[in-house]
mmCIF file of C-alpha atoms in Angstrom:
data_model
loop_
_atom_site.group_PDB
_atom_site.id
_atom_site.type_symbol
_atom_site.label_atom_id
_atom_site.label_comp_id
_atom_site.label_asym_id
_atom_site.label_seq_id
_atom_site.Cartn_x
_atom_site.Cartn_y
_atom_site.Cartn_z
ATOM 1 C CA MET G 1 -24.450 1.662 -5.289
ATOM 2 C CA ILE G 2 -21.482 -0.788 -6.049
ATOM 3 C CA ASN G 3 -22.289 -4.111 -7.806
ATOM 4 C CA LYS G 4 -22.091 -6.347 -4.836
ATOM 5 C CA LEU G 5 -21.948 -9.611 -6.568
ATOM 6 C CA GLY G 6 -19.416 -8.598 -8.980
ATOM 7 C CA ALA G 7 -17.270 -7.227 -5.720
ATOM 8 C CA ALA G 8 -17.841 -10.310 -3.704
ATOM 9 C CA THR G 9 -16.264 -12.122 -7.079
ATOM 10 C CA VAL G 10 -13.315 -10.111 -7.418
ATOM 11 C CA PHE G 11 -12.831 -10.053 -3.752
ATOM 12 C CA ALA G 12 -12.878 -14.121 -3.643
ATOM 13 C CA SER G 13 -10.669 -14.228 -6.784
ATOM 14 C CA MET G 14 -8.279 -11.884 -4.970
ATOM 15 C CA PHE G 15 -7.880 -14.085 -1.928
ATOM 16 C CA PHE G 16 -7.752 -17.658 -3.707
ATOM 17 C CA SER G 17 -5.194 -16.506 -6.451
ATOM 18 C CA SER G 18 -2.672 -14.886 -4.190
ATOM 19 C CA GLY G 19 -2.258 -17.340 -1.358
ATOM 20 C CA ALA G 20 1.493 -18.091 -2.329
ATOM 21 C CA ALA G 21 2.485 -14.231 -1.997
ATOM 22 C CA LEU G 22 0.609 -13.919 1.157
ATOM 23 C CA ALA G 23 2.803 -16.334 3.064
ATOM 24 C CA ASN G 24 6.164 -14.589 1.807
ATOM 25 C CA ASP G 25 5.436 -10.840 2.120
ATOM 26 C CA ALA G 26 4.246 -9.148 5.262
ATOM 27 C CA ASP G 27 4.034 -5.806 2.939
ATOM 28 C CA THR G 28 1.346 -7.641 1.131
ATOM 29 C CA ILE G 29 -0.329 -8.704 4.467
ATOM 30 C CA ALA G 30 -0.537 -4.856 5.327
ATOM 31 C CA LYS G 31 -1.447 -3.968 1.993
ATOM 32 C CA MET G 32 -4.441 -6.473 1.865
ATOM 33 C CA ASP G 33 -5.549 -5.517 5.479
ATOM 34 C CA MET G 34 -6.075 -2.072 4.525
ATOM 35 C CA GLU G 35 -7.512 -2.963 0.941
ATOM 36 C CA ILE G 36 -10.020 -5.316 2.778
ATOM 37 C CA THR G 37 -10.949 -2.899 5.069
ATOM 38 C CA ALA G 38 -11.537 -0.461 2.342
ATOM 39 C CA TRP G 39 -13.618 -2.959 0.531
ATOM 40 C CA VAL G 40 -15.755 -3.877 3.831
ATOM 41 C CA GLU G 41 -16.354 -0.187 4.239
ATOM 42 C CA GLU G 42 -17.531 0.486 0.781
ATOM 43 C CA PHE G 43 -19.598 -2.869 0.849
ATOM 44 C CA ILE G 44 -21.394 -2.524 4.074
ATOM 45 C CA GLY G 45 -20.882 1.382 4.901
ATOM 46 C CA GLU G 46 -24.526 1.848 4.159
ATOM 47 C CA HIS G 47 -25.614 -0.479 6.794
ATOM 48 C CA PHE G 48 -23.113 -0.438 9.482
ATOM 49 C CA GLN G 49 -21.308 2.480 11.448
ATOM 50 C CA THR G 50 -17.527 2.868 11.572
ATOM 51 C CA ASN G 51 -17.383 1.189 15.273
ATOM 52 C CA GLN G 52 -19.549 -1.774 14.160
ATOM 53 C CA ILE G 53 -17.055 -2.494 11.291
ATOM 54 C CA SER G 54 -14.111 -2.139 13.565
ATOM 55 C CA LEU G 55 -15.916 -4.864 16.001
ATOM 56 C CA LEU G 56 -16.448 -6.994 12.954
ATOM 57 C CA LYS G 57 -12.860 -6.911 12.235
ATOM 58 C CA ASP G 58 -11.756 -7.757 15.633
ATOM 59 C CA ILE G 59 -14.287 -10.493 16.066
ATOM 60 C CA GLY G 60 -13.069 -12.003 12.848
ATOM 61 C CA MET G 61 -9.372 -11.952 13.601
ATOM 62 C CA GLN G 62 -10.225 -13.413 16.966
ATOM 63 C CA ILE G 63 -12.277 -16.430 15.054
ATOM 64 C CA ALA G 64 -9.134 -16.819 13.182
ATOM 65 C CA ILE G 65 -6.785 -17.064 15.975
ATOM 66 C CA ALA G 66 -9.073 -19.447 17.921
ATOM 67 C CA ARG G 67 -9.145 -21.751 14.716
ATOM 68 C CA ASN G 68 -5.608 -21.809 14.115
ATOM 69 C CA CYS G 69 -3.824 -21.663 17.395
ATOM 70 C CA ASP G 70 -3.903 -24.633 20.061
ATOM 71 C CA GLY G 71 -4.688 -23.749 23.284
ATOM 72 C CA LEU G 72 -7.301 -20.715 22.109
ATOM 73 C CA ASP G 73 -10.953 -20.949 22.085
ATOM 74 C CA LEU G 74 -14.051 -18.729 21.793
ATOM 75 C CA ASP G 75 -16.344 -17.832 24.391
ATOM 76 C CA GLU G 76 -19.341 -18.370 22.212
ATOM 77 C CA ASP G 77 -21.951 -16.810 24.391
ATOM 78 C CA LYS G 78 -19.935 -13.608 24.358
ATOM 79 C CA LEU G 79 -19.124 -13.906 20.606
ATOM 80 C CA ALA G 80 -23.320 -14.235 19.902
ATOM 81 C CA ASP G 81 -23.899 -11.185 22.119
ATOM 82 C CA LEU G 82 -21.003 -9.043 20.044
ATOM 83 C CA LEU G 83 -22.413 -10.373 16.886
ATOM 84 C CA GLY G 84 -25.650 -8.850 18.238
ATOM 85 C CA THR G 85 -24.118 -5.682 19.065
ATOM 86 C CA ALA G 86 -22.778 -5.484 15.498
ATOM 87 C CA LEU G 87 -26.505 -5.697 14.330
ATOM 88 C CA GLU G 88 -27.877 -3.098 16.476
ATOM 89 C CA GLY G 89 -30.013 -0.668 14.512
ATOM 90 C CA HIS G 90 -31.147 -3.357 12.260
ATOM 91 C CA ASP G 91 -34.391 -5.430 12.980
ATOM 92 C CA SER G 92 -35.259 -8.759 11.895
ATOM 93 C CA GLY G 93 -38.539 -7.074 10.332
ATOM 94 C CA ASP G 94 -36.652 -4.644 8.216
ATOM 95 C CA ALA G 95 -37.045 -5.349 4.670
ATOM 96 C CA ASP G 96 -33.274 -5.214 4.098
ATOM 97 C CA TYR G 97 -32.410 -7.329 7.005
ATOM 98 C CA GLN G 98 -31.384 -10.266 5.411
ATOM 99 C CA VAL G 99 -28.728 -8.197 2.959
ATOM 100 C CA VAL G 100 -27.686 -6.585 6.105
ATOM 101 C CA ARG G 101 -26.937 -10.275 7.799
ATOM 102 C CA ALA G 102 -25.220 -11.283 4.815
ATOM 103 C CA SER G 103 -22.997 -8.233 4.197
ATOM 104 C CA MET G 104 -21.986 -8.811 8.093
ATOM 105 C CA GLN G 105 -21.072 -12.447 7.306
ATOM 106 C CA MET G 106 -18.984 -11.823 4.286
ATOM 107 C CA SER G 107 -17.209 -9.247 6.035
ATOM 108 C CA LEU G 108 -16.459 -11.466 8.796
ATOM 109 C CA ALA G 109 -15.321 -14.137 6.328
ATOM 110 C CA ALA G 110 -13.065 -11.486 4.810
ATOM 111 C CA TYR G 111 -11.471 -10.539 8.137
ATOM 112 C CA MET G 112 -11.144 -14.279 9.190
ATOM 113 C CA ALA G 113 -9.351 -14.812 5.834
ATOM 114 C CA THR G 114 -7.182 -11.791 6.722
ATOM 115 C CA GLY G 115 -6.290 -13.814 9.765
ATOM 116 C CA GLN G 116 -5.392 -16.820 7.873
ATOM 117 C CA ALA G 117 -3.059 -14.858 5.702
ATOM 118 C CA VAL G 118 -0.990 -13.295 8.843
ATOM 119 C CA HIS G 119 -1.166 -16.982 10.473
ATOM 120 C CA ALA G 120 0.600 -18.378 7.058
ATOM 121 C CA LEU G 121 2.968 -15.494 7.370
ATOM 122 C CA ASN G 122 4.065 -16.249 10.975
ATOM 123 C CA PRO G 123 2.148 -18.729 12.786
ATOM 124 C CA GLU G 124 4.287 -18.349 16.022
ATOM 125 C CA LEU G 125 3.803 -14.795 16.308
ATOM 126 C CA PHE G 126 -0.218 -14.883 15.360
ATOM 127 C CA CYS G 127 -0.754 -17.394 18.157
ATOM 128 C CA GLU G 128 1.428 -15.249 20.667
ATOM 129 C CA MET G 129 -0.700 -12.155 19.834
ATOM 130 C CA GLY G 130 -3.775 -14.161 20.410
ATOM 131 C CA GLU G 131 -2.273 -15.479 23.916
ATOM 132 C CA ALA G 132 -1.508 -11.604 24.759
ATOM 133 C CA GLU G 133 -4.927 -10.709 23.921
ATOM 134 C CA VAL G 134 -6.467 -13.096 26.262
ATOM 135 C CA GLY G 135 -4.062 -11.939 29.226
ATOM 136 C CA SER G 136 -4.665 -8.449 28.220
ATOM 137 C CA THR G 137 -6.465 -6.071 30.606
ATOM 138 C CA GLU G 138 -5.616 -2.983 28.526
ATOM 139 C CA GLY G 139 -8.221 -1.646 26.028
ATOM 140 C CA SER G 140 -11.833 -2.846 25.557
ATOM 141 C CA SER G 141 -11.896 -6.216 27.139
ATOM 142 C CA GLU G 142 -15.493 -6.504 26.382
ATOM 143 C CA THR G 143 -14.816 -7.010 22.707
ATOM 144 C CA ILE G 144 -12.256 -9.907 23.487
ATOM 145 C CA VAL G 145 -13.986 -13.488 22.686
ATOM 146 C CA LEU G 146 -10.706 -15.347 22.958
ATOM 147 C CA THR G 147 -10.192 -17.655 25.895
ATOM 148 C CA MET G 148 -7.686 -20.364 26.834
ATOM 149 C CA ALA G 149 -8.823 -23.742 25.968
ATOM 150 C CA GLU G 150 -9.820 -26.168 28.758
#
């Protein structure tokens, strides 16, 4: 079992100390994405399956898109349903339920921060990707929570 508080501290310092480098280096973004995914898998892997972790990554990125791109919003009902899906297999009566929820929230925050870094690198492309995802009929549309703002 890893020291989760220590891992969270290292993780947070990694984000907040390297912001300038993130905005200038696409390789740094790709490396950060891989490292964050590995960190999340180590951090919450005992509580979540790979498909649930992938869902959290997808949701976190879409939240970042909606927060940073004009004209895009979130379907809050669908988002709530998907977060419920990510918690499948965990019951609020479980002894470790609060740890599971906190782990999920930290993982979402990590993926949202990754999206923020990608936005800093290329805001126009980042928002175009979000618009394309809204209009996409390929892949798994049941995991798309982005909508066009009204």
